[in-house]
PDB file of C-alpha atoms and ligand atoms in Angstrom:
ATOM      1  CA  GLN A   1      92.095  63.533 138.551  1.00  0.00           C
ATOM      2  CA  ALA A   2      89.360  64.002 135.982  1.00  0.00           C
ATOM      3  CA  LYS A   3      88.443  67.311 137.528  1.00  0.00           C
ATOM      4  CA  GLN A   4      92.064  68.359 137.357  1.00  0.00           C
ATOM      5  CA  SER A   5      92.373  67.719 133.628  1.00  0.00           C
ATOM      6  CA  GLY A   6      89.017  69.376 133.080  1.00  0.00           C
ATOM      7  CA  ARG A   7      90.348  72.492 134.659  1.00  0.00           C
ATOM      8  CA  ASN A   8      93.525  72.274 132.634  1.00  0.00           C
ATOM      9  CA  SER A   9      91.724  71.943 129.338  1.00  0.00           C
ATOM     10  CA  GLN A  10      89.719  75.025 130.208  1.00  0.00           C
ATOM     11  CA  CYS A  11      92.943  76.979 130.078  1.00  0.00           C
ATOM     12  CA  PHE A  12      92.977  76.455 126.321  1.00  0.00           C
ATOM     13  CA  PHE A  13      89.417  77.651 125.872  1.00  0.00           C
ATOM     14  CA  ASP A  14      88.848  80.991 127.425  1.00  0.00           C
ATOM     15  CA  PRO A  15      85.226  82.210 127.408  1.00  0.00           C
ATOM     16  CA  ALA A  16      85.753  84.572 124.487  1.00  0.00           C
ATOM     17  CA  MET A  17      87.176  81.814 122.340  1.00  0.00           C
ATOM     18  CA  GLN A  18      84.405  79.460 123.387  1.00  0.00           C
ATOM     19  CA  ALA A  19      81.776  82.032 122.428  1.00  0.00           C
ATOM     20  CA  GLN A  20      83.499  82.459 119.085  1.00  0.00           C
ATOM     21  CA  LEU A  21      83.501  78.736 118.405  1.00  0.00           C
ATOM     22  CA  HIS A  22      79.868  78.534 119.398  1.00  0.00           C
ATOM     23  CA  ALA A  23      78.888  81.401 117.102  1.00  0.00           C
ATOM     24  CA  ARG A  24      80.767  79.770 114.267  1.00  0.00           C
ATOM     25  CA  ALA A  25      79.096  76.407 114.800  1.00  0.00           C
ATOM     26  CA  ARG A  26      75.713  78.097 114.809  1.00  0.00           C
ATOM     27  CA  LEU A  27      76.516  80.040 111.646  1.00  0.00           C
ATOM     28  CA  GLU A  28      77.562  76.805 109.983  1.00  0.00           C
ATOM     29  CA  GLY A  29      74.298  75.147 111.000  1.00  0.00           C
ATOM     30  CA  ASP A  30      72.329  78.084 109.623  1.00  0.00           C
ATOM     31  CA  LEU A  31      74.359  78.003 106.419  1.00  0.00           C
ATOM     32  CA  ARG A  32      73.351  74.370 105.898  1.00  0.00           C
ATOM     33  CA  GLN A  33      69.694  75.437 105.917  1.00  0.00           C
ATOM     34  CA  ALA A  34      70.082  78.646 103.952  1.00  0.00           C
ATOM     35  CA  LEU A  35      69.727  77.201 100.451  1.00  0.00           C
ATOM     36  CA  ALA A  36      66.595  75.222 101.306  1.00  0.00           C
ATOM     37  CA  ASN A  37      65.141  78.259 103.070  1.00  0.00           C
ATOM     38  CA  ASN A  38      65.725  80.509 100.065  1.00  0.00           C
ATOM     39  CA  GLU A  39      67.850  82.914 102.031  1.00  0.00           C
ATOM     40  CA  PHE A  40      70.387  83.650  99.305  1.00  0.00           C
ATOM     41  CA  LEU A  41      70.096  86.393  96.766  1.00  0.00           C
ATOM     42  CA  ILE A  42      72.366  87.978  94.229  1.00  0.00           C
ATOM     43  CA  HIS A  43      73.298  91.581  93.960  1.00  0.00           C
ATOM     44  CA  TYR A  44      74.728  92.781  90.674  1.00  0.00           C
ATOM     45  CA  GLN A  45      77.438  95.389  90.305  1.00  0.00           C
ATOM     46  CA  PRO A  46      77.960  97.239  87.003  1.00  0.00           C
ATOM     47  CA  GLN A  47      81.123  96.929  84.946  1.00  0.00           C
ATOM     48  CA  VAL A  48      81.494  99.923  82.659  1.00  0.00           C
ATOM     49  CA  ASP A  49      83.460 101.056  79.617  1.00  0.00           C
ATOM     50  CA  VAL A  50      85.207 104.399  79.027  1.00  0.00           C
ATOM     51  CA  GLU A  51      81.845 106.043  78.293  1.00  0.00           C
ATOM     52  CA  ARG A  52      80.501 104.706  81.603  1.00  0.00           C
ATOM     53  CA  ARG A  53      78.144 102.455  79.725  1.00  0.00           C
ATOM     54  CA  MET A  54      77.325  99.248  81.533  1.00  0.00           C
ATOM     55  CA  ILE A  55      78.815  96.373  79.580  1.00  0.00           C
ATOM     56  CA  GLY A  56      78.457  93.680  82.192  1.00  0.00           C
ATOM     57  CA  VAL A  57      77.789  92.922  85.809  1.00  0.00           C
ATOM     58  CA  GLU A  58      79.388  90.889  88.553  1.00  0.00           C
ATOM     59  CA  ALA A  59      77.086  88.582  90.478  1.00  0.00           C
ATOM     60  CA  LEU A  60      77.781  88.970  94.198  1.00  0.00           C
ATOM     61  CA  LEU A  61      76.174  86.599  96.645  1.00  0.00           C
ATOM     62  CA  ARG A  62      74.194  87.876  99.624  1.00  0.00           C
ATOM     63  CA  TRP A  63      72.764  85.951 102.552  1.00  0.00           C
ATOM     64  CA  GLN A  64      69.583  87.316 104.077  1.00  0.00           C
ATOM     65  CA  HIS A  65      69.684  85.660 107.498  1.00  0.00           C
ATOM     66  CA  PRO A  66      66.274  85.506 109.201  1.00  0.00           C
ATOM     67  CA  GLN A  67      67.614  86.860 112.512  1.00  0.00           C
ATOM     68  CA  ARG A  68      70.920  88.496 111.693  1.00  0.00           C
ATOM     69  CA  GLY A  69      69.937  90.335 108.526  1.00  0.00           C
ATOM     70  CA  MET A  70      72.264  90.637 105.561  1.00  0.00           C
ATOM     71  CA  ILE A  71      75.517  88.754 106.038  1.00  0.00           C
ATOM     72  CA  SER A  72      78.400  89.628 103.724  1.00  0.00           C
ATOM     73  CA  PRO A  73      80.164  86.926 101.711  1.00  0.00           C
ATOM     74  CA  GLY A  74      83.427  87.812 103.415  1.00  0.00           C
ATOM     75  CA  GLU A  75      81.910  86.275 106.523  1.00  0.00           C
ATOM     76  CA  PHE A  76      80.317  83.114 105.188  1.00  0.00           C
ATOM     77  CA  ILE A  77      82.170  82.182 101.983  1.00  0.00           C
ATOM     78  CA  PRO A  78      85.343  81.106 103.825  1.00  0.00           C
ATOM     79  CA  LEU A  79      83.183  78.923 106.080  1.00  0.00           C
ATOM     80  CA  ALA A  80      81.320  77.512 103.089  1.00  0.00           C
ATOM     81  CA  GLU A  81      84.653  76.740 101.441  1.00  0.00           C
ATOM     82  CA  GLU A  82      85.856  74.839 104.487  1.00  0.00           C
ATOM     83  CA  ASN A  83      82.807  72.605 104.732  1.00  0.00           C
ATOM     84  CA  ARG A  84      82.275  72.380 100.970  1.00  0.00           C
ATOM     85  CA  LEU A  85      78.829  73.927 101.140  1.00  0.00           C
ATOM     86  CA  ILE A  86      80.314  76.282  98.557  1.00  0.00           C
ATOM     87  CA  VAL A  87      79.640  73.615  95.923  1.00  0.00           C
ATOM     88  CA  PRO A  88      75.815  73.630  96.124  1.00  0.00           C
ATOM     89  CA  ILE A  89      75.796  77.355  96.923  1.00  0.00           C
ATOM     90  CA  GLY A  90      78.053  78.097  93.956  1.00  0.00           C
ATOM     91  CA  ASN A  91      75.838  75.984  91.725  1.00  0.00           C
ATOM     92  CA  TRP A  92      72.855  78.019  92.831  1.00  0.00           C
ATOM     93  CA  VAL A  93      74.670  81.275  91.970  1.00  0.00           C
ATOM     94  CA  LEU A  94      75.608  79.916  88.563  1.00  0.00           C
ATOM     95  CA  GLU A  95      72.065  78.793  87.817  1.00  0.00           C
ATOM     96  CA  THR A  96      70.561  82.095  88.997  1.00  0.00           C
ATOM     97  CA  ALA A  97      73.055  84.148  86.992  1.00  0.00           C
ATOM     98  CA  CYS A  98      72.334  82.104  83.868  1.00  0.00           C
ATOM     99  CA  ARG A  99      68.597  82.660  84.328  1.00  0.00           C
ATOM    100  CA  GLN A 100      69.316  86.373  84.559  1.00  0.00           C
ATOM    101  CA  LEU A 101      71.192  86.245  81.259  1.00  0.00           C
ATOM    102  CA  VAL A 102      68.193  84.583  79.648  1.00  0.00           C
ATOM    103  CA  ALA A 103      65.857  87.220  81.081  1.00  0.00           C
ATOM    104  CA  TRP A 104      68.009  89.901  79.438  1.00  0.00           C
ATOM    105  CA  ALA A 105      68.517  88.087  76.143  1.00  0.00           C
ATOM    106  CA  GLY A 106      65.219  89.240  74.642  1.00  0.00           C
ATOM    107  CA  ASP A 107      65.843  92.898  75.385  1.00  0.00           C
ATOM    108  CA  PRO A 108      68.146  94.576  72.839  1.00  0.00           C
ATOM    109  CA  ALA A 109      69.283  97.125  75.446  1.00  0.00           C
ATOM    110  CA  ARG A 110      70.474  94.332  77.754  1.00  0.00           C
ATOM    111  CA  ALA A 111      71.209  91.358  75.564  1.00  0.00           C
ATOM    112  CA  ASP A 112      74.903  92.224  75.283  1.00  0.00           C
ATOM    113  CA  LEU A 113      75.555  92.305  79.026  1.00  0.00           C
ATOM    114  CA  THR A 114      77.935  89.726  80.431  1.00  0.00           C
ATOM    115  CA  VAL A 115      77.604  88.229  83.888  1.00  0.00           C
ATOM    116  CA  SER A 116      80.716  87.460  85.912  1.00  0.00           C
ATOM    117  CA  VAL A 117      80.329  84.662  88.421  1.00  0.00           C
ATOM    118  CA  ASN A 118      82.863  83.982  91.172  1.00  0.00           C
ATOM    119  CA  VAL A 119      83.977  80.372  91.316  1.00  0.00           C
ATOM    120  CA  SER A 120      85.763  78.990  94.375  1.00  0.00           C
ATOM    121  CA  PRO A 121      88.634  76.551  93.840  1.00  0.00           C
ATOM    122  CA  GLN A 122      86.653  73.862  95.701  1.00  0.00           C
ATOM    123  CA  GLN A 123      83.818  74.292  93.250  1.00  0.00           C
ATOM    124  CA  PHE A 124      86.050  74.369  90.189  1.00  0.00           C
ATOM    125  CA  ARG A 125      87.899  71.244  91.293  1.00  0.00           C
ATOM    126  CA  GLU A 126      84.751  69.240  91.729  1.00  0.00           C
ATOM    127  CA  GLU A 127      84.716  66.142  89.543  1.00  0.00           C
ATOM    128  CA  GLN A 128      81.745  67.206  87.441  1.00  0.00           C
ATOM    129  CA  PHE A 129      82.364  70.953  87.336  1.00  0.00           C
ATOM    130  CA  VAL A 130      82.653  71.329  83.570  1.00  0.00           C
ATOM    131  CA  GLU A 131      79.653  69.076  82.937  1.00  0.00           C
ATOM    132  CA  ARG A 132      77.642  70.984  85.473  1.00  0.00           C
ATOM    133  CA  VAL A 133      78.377  74.375  83.940  1.00  0.00           C
ATOM    134  CA  LEU A 134      77.525  73.045  80.482  1.00  0.00           C
ATOM    135  CA  ALA A 135      74.338  71.423  81.768  1.00  0.00           C
ATOM    136  CA  THR A 136      73.311  74.663  83.486  1.00  0.00           C
ATOM    137  CA  LEU A 137      73.883  76.654  80.302  1.00  0.00           C
ATOM    138  CA  ASP A 138      71.935  74.080  78.360  1.00  0.00           C
ATOM    139  CA  ARG A 139      69.035  73.840  80.797  1.00  0.00           C
ATOM    140  CA  THR A 140      68.633  77.602  81.159  1.00  0.00           C
ATOM    141  CA  GLY A 141      69.356  78.416  77.534  1.00  0.00           C
ATOM    142  CA  ALA A 142      71.917  81.061  78.497  1.00  0.00           C
ATOM    143  CA  ASP A 143      74.509  82.118  75.914  1.00  0.00           C
ATOM    144  CA  PRO A 144      77.888  80.744  77.088  1.00  0.00           C
ATOM    145  CA  ALA A 145      79.640  83.766  75.555  1.00  0.00           C
ATOM    146  CA  ARG A 146      77.848  85.995  78.091  1.00  0.00           C
ATOM    147  CA  LEU A 147      79.128  83.993  81.044  1.00  0.00           C
ATOM    148  CA  LYS A 148      82.449  84.997  82.571  1.00  0.00           C
ATOM    149  CA  LEU A 149      83.882  82.871  85.347  1.00  0.00           C
ATOM    150  CA  GLU A 150      86.039  84.665  87.910  1.00  0.00           C
ATOM    151  CA  VAL A 151      88.756  82.487  89.349  1.00  0.00           C
ATOM    152  CA  THR A 152      91.618  83.313  91.693  1.00  0.00           C
ATOM    153  CA  GLU A 153      95.323  82.527  91.592  1.00  0.00           C
ATOM    154  CA  SER A 154      94.875  79.964  94.370  1.00  0.00           C
ATOM    155  CA  LEU A 155      93.196  77.712  91.815  1.00  0.00           C
ATOM    156  CA  PHE A 156      96.427  77.424  89.835  1.00  0.00           C
ATOM    157  CA  VAL A 157      98.674  76.292  92.655  1.00  0.00           C
ATOM    158  CA  LYS A 158      97.586  72.659  92.412  1.00  0.00           C
ATOM    159  CA  ASP A 159      97.225  70.489  89.271  1.00  0.00           C
ATOM    160  CA  PRO A 160      97.452  73.360  86.777  1.00  0.00           C
ATOM    161  CA  ASP A 161      97.193  70.896  83.890  1.00  0.00           C
ATOM    162  CA  ASP A 162      93.775  69.673  85.046  1.00  0.00           C
ATOM    163  CA  VAL A 163      92.643  73.249  85.544  1.00  0.00           C
ATOM    164  CA  ARG A 164      93.863  74.134  82.085  1.00  0.00           C
ATOM    165  CA  GLU A 165      92.008  71.230  80.526  1.00  0.00           C
ATOM    166  CA  SER A 166      88.732  72.189  82.221  1.00  0.00           C
ATOM    167  CA  MET A 167      89.127  75.797  81.162  1.00  0.00           C
ATOM    168  CA  ILE A 168      89.781  74.800  77.563  1.00  0.00           C
ATOM    169  CA  ARG A 169      86.698  72.580  77.500  1.00  0.00           C
ATOM    170  CA  LEU A 170      84.505  75.446  78.736  1.00  0.00           C
ATOM    171  CA  LYS A 171      86.133  77.930  76.390  1.00  0.00           C
ATOM    172  CA  GLU A 172      85.215  75.724  73.447  1.00  0.00           C
ATOM    173  CA  TYR A 173      81.624  76.683  74.210  1.00  0.00           C
ATOM    174  CA  GLY A 174      82.457  80.362  74.514  1.00  0.00           C
ATOM    175  CA  VAL A 175      82.686  80.732  78.295  1.00  0.00           C
ATOM    176  CA  THR A 176      85.363  83.260  79.284  1.00  0.00           C
ATOM    177  CA  PHE A 177      87.654  83.508  82.312  1.00  0.00           C
ATOM    178  CA  SER A 178      88.699  86.446  84.415  1.00  0.00           C
ATOM    179  CA  LEU A 179      91.435  86.315  87.037  1.00  0.00           C
ATOM    180  CA  ASP A 180      90.074  88.002  90.156  1.00  0.00           C
ATOM    181  CA  ASP A 181      92.191  89.811  92.762  1.00  0.00           C
ATOM    182  CA  PHE A 182      95.189  89.736  90.437  1.00  0.00           C
ATOM    183  CA  GLY A 183      98.481  90.196  92.219  1.00  0.00           C
ATOM    184  CA  THR A 184      97.328  89.204  95.694  1.00  0.00           C
ATOM    185  CA  GLY A 185      97.797  85.428  95.485  1.00  0.00           C
ATOM    186  CA  TYR A 186     100.725  83.152  96.020  1.00  0.00           C
ATOM    187  CA  SER A 187     101.169  81.552  92.649  1.00  0.00           C
ATOM    188  CA  SER A 188     103.931  82.369  90.204  1.00  0.00           C
ATOM    189  CA  LEU A 189     103.312  84.360  87.057  1.00  0.00           C
ATOM    190  CA  SER A 190     104.055  81.332  84.893  1.00  0.00           C
ATOM    191  CA  TYR A 191     100.375  80.386  84.897  1.00  0.00           C
ATOM    192  CA  LEU A 192      99.756  83.431  82.696  1.00  0.00           C
ATOM    193  CA  LYS A 193     101.690  81.578  80.020  1.00  0.00           C
ATOM    194  CA  ARG A 194      99.882  78.301  80.369  1.00  0.00           C
ATOM    195  CA  LEU A 195      96.305  79.078  81.272  1.00  0.00           C
ATOM    196  CA  PRO A 196      93.775  80.364  78.779  1.00  0.00           C
ATOM    197  CA  LEU A 197      92.618  83.463  80.642  1.00  0.00           C
ATOM    198  CA  ASP A 198      90.678  86.235  78.933  1.00  0.00           C
ATOM    199  CA  GLN A 199      90.873  89.017  81.483  1.00  0.00           C
ATOM    200  CA  LEU A 200      92.859  90.156  84.498  1.00  0.00           C
ATOM    201  CA  LYS A 201      91.043  91.948  87.254  1.00  0.00           C
ATOM    202  CA  ILE A 202      93.285  94.424  89.069  1.00  0.00           C
ATOM    203  CA  ASP A 203      92.690  93.958  92.769  1.00  0.00           C
ATOM    204  CA  GLN A 204      90.939  96.741  94.605  1.00  0.00           C
ATOM    205  CA  SER A 205      93.730  97.061  97.169  1.00  0.00           C
ATOM    206  CA  PHE A 206      96.057  98.373  94.450  1.00  0.00           C
ATOM    207  CA  VAL A 207      93.395 100.670  93.035  1.00  0.00           C
ATOM    208  CA  HIS A 208      92.669 101.979  96.506  1.00  0.00           C
ATOM    209  CA  ASP A 209      96.291 103.032  97.108  1.00  0.00           C
ATOM    210  CA  LEU A 210      97.010 104.115  93.559  1.00  0.00           C
ATOM    211  CA  LEU A 211      97.333 107.846  94.146  1.00  0.00           C
ATOM    212  CA  GLU A 212      99.112 107.679  97.492  1.00  0.00           C
ATOM    213  CA  ASP A 213     101.488 104.797  97.014  1.00  0.00           C
ATOM    214  CA  GLU A 214     104.107 104.590  94.278  1.00  0.00           C
ATOM    215  CA  ALA A 215     104.433 100.833  94.541  1.00  0.00           C
ATOM    216  CA  SER A 216     100.720 100.310  93.983  1.00  0.00           C
ATOM    217  CA  ALA A 217     100.788 102.698  91.045  1.00  0.00           C
ATOM    218  CA  ALA A 218     103.738 100.830  89.543  1.00  0.00           C
ATOM    219  CA  ILE A 219     102.008  97.473  89.989  1.00  0.00           C
ATOM    220  CA  VAL A 220      98.831  98.708  88.341  1.00  0.00           C
ATOM    221  CA  ALA A 221     100.659 100.373  85.452  1.00  0.00           C
ATOM    222  CA  SER A 222     102.739  97.233  84.857  1.00  0.00           C
ATOM    223  CA  THR A 223      99.676  95.018  85.030  1.00  0.00           C
ATOM    224  CA  ILE A 224      97.973  97.058  82.330  1.00  0.00           C
ATOM    225  CA  VAL A 225     101.071  96.859  80.098  1.00  0.00           C
ATOM    226  CA  LEU A 226     101.303  93.137  80.797  1.00  0.00           C
ATOM    227  CA  THR A 227      97.724  92.559  79.698  1.00  0.00           C
ATOM    228  CA  GLU A 228      98.388  94.473  76.485  1.00  0.00           C
ATOM    229  CA  SER A 229     101.419  92.322  75.696  1.00  0.00           C
ATOM    230  CA  LEU A 230      99.571  89.122  76.536  1.00  0.00           C
ATOM    231  CA  HIS A 231      96.467  90.215  74.597  1.00  0.00           C
ATOM    232  CA  LEU A 232      94.298  89.968  77.660  1.00  0.00           C
ATOM    233  CA  ALA A 233      91.496  92.283  78.644  1.00  0.00           C
ATOM    234  CA  VAL A 234      91.855  94.179  81.913  1.00  0.00           C
ATOM    235  CA  ILE A 235      89.373  95.546  84.404  1.00  0.00           C
ATOM    236  CA  ALA A 236      90.071  97.615  87.501  1.00  0.00           C
ATOM    237  CA  GLU A 237      87.913  96.821  90.529  1.00  0.00           C
ATOM    238  CA  GLY A 238      87.195  98.990  93.533  1.00  0.00           C
ATOM    239  CA  VAL A 239      87.256 102.274  91.601  1.00  0.00           C
ATOM    240  CA  GLU A 240      85.780 104.828  93.982  1.00  0.00           C
ATOM    241  CA  THR A 241      86.948 108.245  92.779  1.00  0.00           C
ATOM    242  CA  GLU A 242      87.183 110.271  89.573  1.00  0.00           C
ATOM    243  CA  GLU A 243      90.899 110.671  90.237  1.00  0.00           C
ATOM    244  CA  GLN A 244      91.404 106.900  90.265  1.00  0.00           C
ATOM    245  CA  ARG A 245      89.369 106.567  87.086  1.00  0.00           C
ATOM    246  CA  SER A 246      91.381 109.272  85.249  1.00  0.00           C
ATOM    247  CA  TRP A 247      94.657 107.726  86.324  1.00  0.00           C
ATOM    248  CA  LEU A 248      93.585 104.277  85.167  1.00  0.00           C
ATOM    249  CA  LEU A 249      92.280 105.674  81.896  1.00  0.00           C
ATOM    250  CA  ALA A 250      95.530 107.564  81.278  1.00  0.00           C
ATOM    251  CA  HIS A 251      97.424 104.329  81.836  1.00  0.00           C
ATOM    252  CA  GLY A 252      95.359 102.387  79.334  1.00  0.00           C
ATOM    253  CA  CYS A 253      92.646 100.729  81.399  1.00  0.00           C
ATOM    254  CA  ARG A 254      89.312 100.692  79.542  1.00  0.00           C
ATOM    255  CA  THR A 255      86.981  98.786  81.832  1.00  0.00           C
ATOM    256  CA  PHE A 256      86.031  99.637  85.390  1.00  0.00           C
ATOM    257  CA  GLN A 257      84.034  98.409  88.327  1.00  0.00           C
ATOM    258  CA  GLY A 258      83.514 100.168  91.631  1.00  0.00           C
ATOM    259  CA  TYR A 259      81.304 102.337  93.808  1.00  0.00           C
ATOM    260  CA  LEU A 260      82.016 105.311  91.499  1.00  0.00           C
ATOM    261  CA  PHE A 261      79.830 103.646  88.860  1.00  0.00           C
ATOM    262  CA  GLY A 262      77.492 101.697  91.063  1.00  0.00           C
ATOM    263  CA  ARG A 263      77.335  99.513  94.143  1.00  0.00           C
ATOM    264  CA  PRO A 264      76.137  95.931  94.034  1.00  0.00           C
ATOM    265  CA  VAL A 265      72.317  96.138  93.959  1.00  0.00           C
ATOM    266  CA  PRO A 266      69.286  93.910  93.367  1.00  0.00           C
ATOM    267  CA  VAL A 267      68.736  93.413  89.664  1.00  0.00           C
ATOM    268  CA  ASP A 268      65.879  95.912  89.319  1.00  0.00           C
ATOM    269  CA  ALA A 269      67.963  98.733  90.766  1.00  0.00           C
ATOM    270  CA  LEU A 270      70.649  98.182  88.115  1.00  0.00           C
ATOM    271  CA  PHE A 271      68.608  99.947  85.468  1.00  0.00           C
ATOM    272  CA  PHE A 272      66.454 102.223  87.593  1.00  0.00           C
ATOM    273  CA  PRO A 273      68.772 103.584  90.255  1.00  0.00           C
ATOM    274  CA  CYS A 274      66.927 105.240  93.122  1.00  0.00           C
TER     275      CYS A 274
HETATM  276  P1  C2E B   1      85.377  89.927  94.732  1.00  0.00           P
HETATM  277  O1  C2E B   1      84.918  88.902  93.773  1.00  0.00           O
HETATM  278  O2  C2E B   1      86.738  90.464  94.545  1.00  0.00           O
HETATM  279  O3  C2E B   1      84.267  91.077  94.662  1.00  0.00           O
HETATM  280  C1  C2E B   1      84.534  92.434  94.834  1.00  0.00           C
HETATM  281  C2  C2E B   1      84.136  92.913  96.196  1.00  0.00           C
HETATM  282  O4  C2E B   1      84.445  94.285  96.303  1.00  0.00           O
HETATM  283  C3  C2E B   1      82.652  92.812  96.490  1.00  0.00           C
HETATM  284  O5  C2E B   1      82.492  92.582  97.885  1.00  0.00           O
HETATM  285  C4  C2E B   1      82.149  94.224  96.138  1.00  0.00           C
HETATM  286  O6  C2E B   1      80.959  94.578  96.798  1.00  0.00           O
HETATM  287  C5  C2E B   1      83.303  95.044  96.632  1.00  0.00           C
HETATM  288  N1  C2E B   1      83.414  96.321  95.935  1.00  0.00           N
HETATM  289  C6  C2E B   1      83.011  96.632  94.688  1.00  0.00           C
HETATM  290  N2  C2E B   1      83.313  97.906  94.371  1.00  0.00           N
HETATM  291  C7  C2E B   1      83.925  98.430  95.442  1.00  0.00           C
HETATM  292  C8  C2E B   1      84.491  99.719  95.732  1.00  0.00           C
HETATM  293  O7  C2E B   1      84.481 100.642  94.914  1.00  0.00           O
HETATM  294  N3  C2E B   1      85.052  99.883  96.951  1.00  0.00           N
HETATM  295  C9  C2E B   1      85.092  98.879  97.872  1.00  0.00           C
HETATM  296  N4  C2E B   1      85.670  99.120  99.035  1.00  0.00           N
HETATM  297  N5  C2E B   1      84.582  97.639  97.638  1.00  0.00           N
HETATM  298  C10 C2E B   1      84.010  97.419  96.430  1.00  0.00           C
HETATM  299  P2  C2E B   1      81.469  91.504  98.426  1.00  0.00           P
HETATM  300  O8  C2E B   1      80.223  91.542  97.614  1.00  0.00           O
HETATM  301  O9  C2E B   1      81.400  91.702  99.892  1.00  0.00           O
HETATM  302  O10 C2E B   1      82.199  90.141  98.103  1.00  0.00           O
HETATM  303  C11 C2E B   1      83.414  89.802  98.724  1.00  0.00           C
HETATM  304  C12 C2E B   1      84.030  88.564  98.123  1.00  0.00           C
HETATM  305  O11 C2E B   1      83.199  87.426  98.364  1.00  0.00           O
HETATM  306  C13 C2E B   1      84.162  88.634  96.607  1.00  0.00           C
HETATM  307  O12 C2E B   1      85.297  89.365  96.246  1.00  0.00           O
HETATM  308  C14 C2E B   1      84.288  87.159  96.285  1.00  0.00           C
HETATM  309  O13 C2E B   1      85.611  86.730  96.508  1.00  0.00           O
HETATM  310  C15 C2E B   1      83.389  86.522  97.316  1.00  0.00           C
HETATM  311  N6  C2E B   1      82.094  86.201  96.676  1.00  0.00           N
HETATM  312  C16 C2E B   1      80.996  86.979  96.484  1.00  0.00           C
HETATM  313  N7  C2E B   1      80.016  86.289  95.855  1.00  0.00           N
HETATM  314  C17 C2E B   1      80.522  85.050  95.630  1.00  0.00           C
HETATM  315  C18 C2E B   1      79.999  83.851  95.003  1.00  0.00           C
HETATM  316  O14 C2E B   1      78.893  83.795  94.468  1.00  0.00           O
HETATM  317  N8  C2E B   1      80.821  82.756  94.998  1.00  0.00           N
HETATM  318  C19 C2E B   1      82.082  82.790  95.530  1.00  0.00           C
HETATM  319  N9  C2E B   1      82.826  81.669  95.490  1.00  0.00           N
HETATM  320  N10 C2E B   1      82.600  83.875  96.100  1.00  0.00           N
HETATM  321  C20 C2E B   1      81.830  84.995  96.154  1.00  0.00           C
HETATM  322 MG1   MG B   2      84.960  88.688  91.855  1.00  0.00          MG
HETATM  323 MG1   MG B   3      88.195  90.912  93.454  1.00  0.00          MG
HETATM  324 MG1   MG B   4      88.112  89.322  96.596  1.00  0.00          MG
END
């Protein structure tokens, strides 16, 4: 009887699925060690103005796995969000980005750069999130006005009043907020009315299709107009071609990020591209 049920349960776990689960469990185990083993690093991607001058950077997390090499955040962030490892990992990113701001602060050519840090909803919703950000700014000596936190629409689906309150507390110190991947989430536009955002970040999927797809073009054009009416800044991400840049410029976008201007690179390569 036991053998029978054993065979039955195997029907639900074919070898491919089993291998997948195993790989995932191993990745999760490795992820638990990664912070202690110093396997994370940050690459920075330029954000530029109309003159292609770098005005800021986005901090993008990288995991240098001892056996598997560089693992992209698309692969491990969702896992880290599920098991809440994103909280200590996110804190590490924040701390490292703030230290970078301080390193630039003494150099007139770099002191005006902002650093955008991605914050997962799990991290933002942590009890002590605001205190932790303030403590990190305080401990590192970073200028809060140079720190931009990138949040996504998914953050606003639950308890928007709590989110609003936390944002307001951080904004009192000068921290700014950018809405990442704008237009790809599930929340209604009403949060734009209630939440104190500073910038919308046009998702790269719309930018990518801009010149081929009328709907994408319409969404991007409307987003830019919307930001003007709401007195928000706007940045287009995923800009890869001159044609995309000209189109965006013609439609009123003044800030850009994408491979056209620079890929995410280690900090030293930001200023001395190879
Ligand atoms: P995101 O915040 O929307 O970041 C933009 C992604 O687009 C980055 O991928 C960047 O490398 C990529 N990208 C930039 N320019 C171009 C372009 O011109 N063309 C194309 N095709 N792609 C471009 P990356 O670094 O793989 O990061 C993926 C996502 O992982 C990020 O999307 C963000 O959601 C998440 N992530 C990265 N670092 C962190 C972090 O420190 N904390 C959290 N919570 N999430 C992070
Ligand atoms: Mg981002
Ligand atoms: Mg994005
Ligand atoms: Mg994204």
